[in-house]
Tab-separated table of C-alpha atoms in Angstrom:
chain	number	residue	atom	x	y	z
A	1	MET	CA	88.218	200.956	-135.320
A	2	VAL	CA	89.178	200.353	-138.858
A	3	VAL	CA	90.431	203.602	-140.843
A	4	ALA	CA	91.485	203.407	-144.341
A	5	VAL	CA	94.147	205.857	-144.920
A	6	SER	CA	95.570	207.268	-148.354
A	7	SER	CA	99.018	205.405	-148.907
A	8	ASN	CA	100.783	209.118	-149.127
A	9	LEU	CA	99.785	209.643	-145.576
A	10	THR	CA	102.335	207.683	-143.814
A	11	ASP	CA	102.846	210.157	-140.683
A	12	ILE	CA	98.968	210.028	-140.290
A	13	ALA	CA	98.552	206.167	-140.577
A	14	GLU	CA	101.585	205.783	-138.033
A	15	GLY	CA	100.006	208.430	-135.599
A	16	LEU	CA	96.699	206.570	-135.865
A	17	LYS	CA	98.045	202.898	-135.287
A	18	LYS	CA	99.812	204.445	-132.032
A	19	ARG	CA	96.655	205.461	-130.953
A	20	GLY	CA	94.857	202.291	-131.296
A	21	TYR	CA	93.344	202.375	-134.732
A	22	THR	CA	93.614	199.689	-137.110
A	23	VAL	CA	94.778	201.181	-140.052
A	24	VAL	CA	94.429	199.670	-143.683
A	25	ASP	CA	94.979	200.937	-147.114
A	26	LEU	CA	92.440	202.760	-148.606
A	27	TYR	CA	92.606	201.615	-152.208
A	28	SER	CA	93.587	197.859	-151.501
A	29	TYR	CA	91.725	196.720	-148.495
A	30	LYS	CA	88.429	195.083	-149.410
A	31	LYS	CA	86.471	194.728	-146.107
A	32	PRO	CA	84.348	197.069	-144.151
A	33	VAL	CA	85.979	200.189	-142.771
A	34	ASP	CA	84.647	202.784	-140.164
A	35	ALA	CA	86.457	205.981	-141.780
A	36	VAL	CA	88.461	207.074	-144.254
A	37	VAL	CA	91.364	209.903	-144.232
A	38	TYR	CA	92.767	211.177	-147.315
A	39	GLN	CA	94.437	214.116	-148.450
A	40	GLY	CA	94.115	216.683	-151.295
A	41	LYS	CA	91.004	218.985	-152.895
A	42	ASN	CA	89.620	215.866	-154.907
A	43	PHE	CA	88.773	212.642	-153.222
A	44	ASP	CA	87.996	209.546	-155.646
A	45	PHE	CA	84.887	208.143	-154.262
A	46	SER	CA	85.292	205.198	-156.094
A	47	ALA	CA	87.651	203.767	-153.284
A	48	ILE	CA	84.644	203.479	-151.176
A	49	THR	CA	82.847	200.368	-152.497
A	50	GLU	CA	79.894	198.405	-151.112
A	51	ASP	CA	82.602	195.867	-149.420
A	52	ASN	CA	84.012	199.049	-147.509
A	53	VAL	CA	80.789	200.271	-146.164
A	54	SER	CA	78.410	197.097	-145.712
A	55	SER	CA	78.239	195.392	-142.593
A	56	ASN	CA	79.258	191.923	-144.033
A	57	ASP	CA	82.172	190.985	-141.726
A	58	GLY	CA	80.009	188.971	-139.290
A	59	THR	CA	80.021	191.204	-136.415
A	60	GLY	CA	76.366	191.721	-136.496
A	61	SER	CA	76.573	195.409	-136.601
A	62	THR	CA	73.854	197.194	-138.521
A	63	GLY	CA	75.550	200.280	-139.388
A	64	TYR	CA	76.202	201.357	-143.018
A	65	GLY	CA	78.377	204.198	-144.030
A	66	VAL	CA	81.758	205.707	-143.743
A	67	PHE	CA	83.067	208.715	-142.014
A	68	ILE	CA	85.260	210.741	-144.477
A	69	VAL	CA	87.950	213.030	-142.993
A	70	CYS	CA	90.251	215.166	-145.347
A	71	SER	CA	93.668	215.519	-143.774
A	72	ASN	CA	94.454	219.024	-144.979
A	73	GLY	CA	95.746	221.497	-142.321
A	74	LYS	CA	94.652	219.202	-139.532
A	75	SER	CA	96.884	217.844	-136.858
A	76	ILE	CA	96.768	214.103	-135.724
A	77	ASP	CA	95.246	215.266	-132.503
A	78	GLU	CA	92.210	216.778	-134.724
A	79	ILE	CA	91.823	213.767	-136.763
A	80	ASP	CA	91.692	211.647	-133.609
A	81	TYR	CA	89.049	213.769	-132.271
A	82	MET	CA	87.095	213.659	-135.623
A	83	LEU	CA	87.192	209.794	-135.678
A	84	LYS	CA	86.274	209.350	-131.914
A	85	THR	CA	83.322	212.029	-132.102
A	86	ARG	CA	82.222	211.416	-135.693
A	87	CYS	CA	82.098	215.212	-136.212
A	88	TYR	CA	84.030	217.716	-138.004
A	89	SER	CA	84.375	220.212	-135.442
A	90	SER	CA	83.508	221.004	-131.804
A	91	PHE	CA	80.171	222.756	-131.029
A	92	ILE	CA	81.732	224.749	-128.372
């Protein structure tokens, strides 16, 4: 899974890499991503462009869109769970 992470979230980026994610910079990476992790109250949605969300990478994937996670107050385990399940919280 390709995850675009804000450059100020170095600990989260390293934690995700250790868990097997491909981590790229949110603002400079210009290819499709599966998810975005950011921090703060305001997210600049202009960082997500058609290049990031369309399946133009030649894999044949038909999925469009990007899963967006705010890292505020979340542990790396919680972020990992959210990315794997594409769910913001457990239903239990």
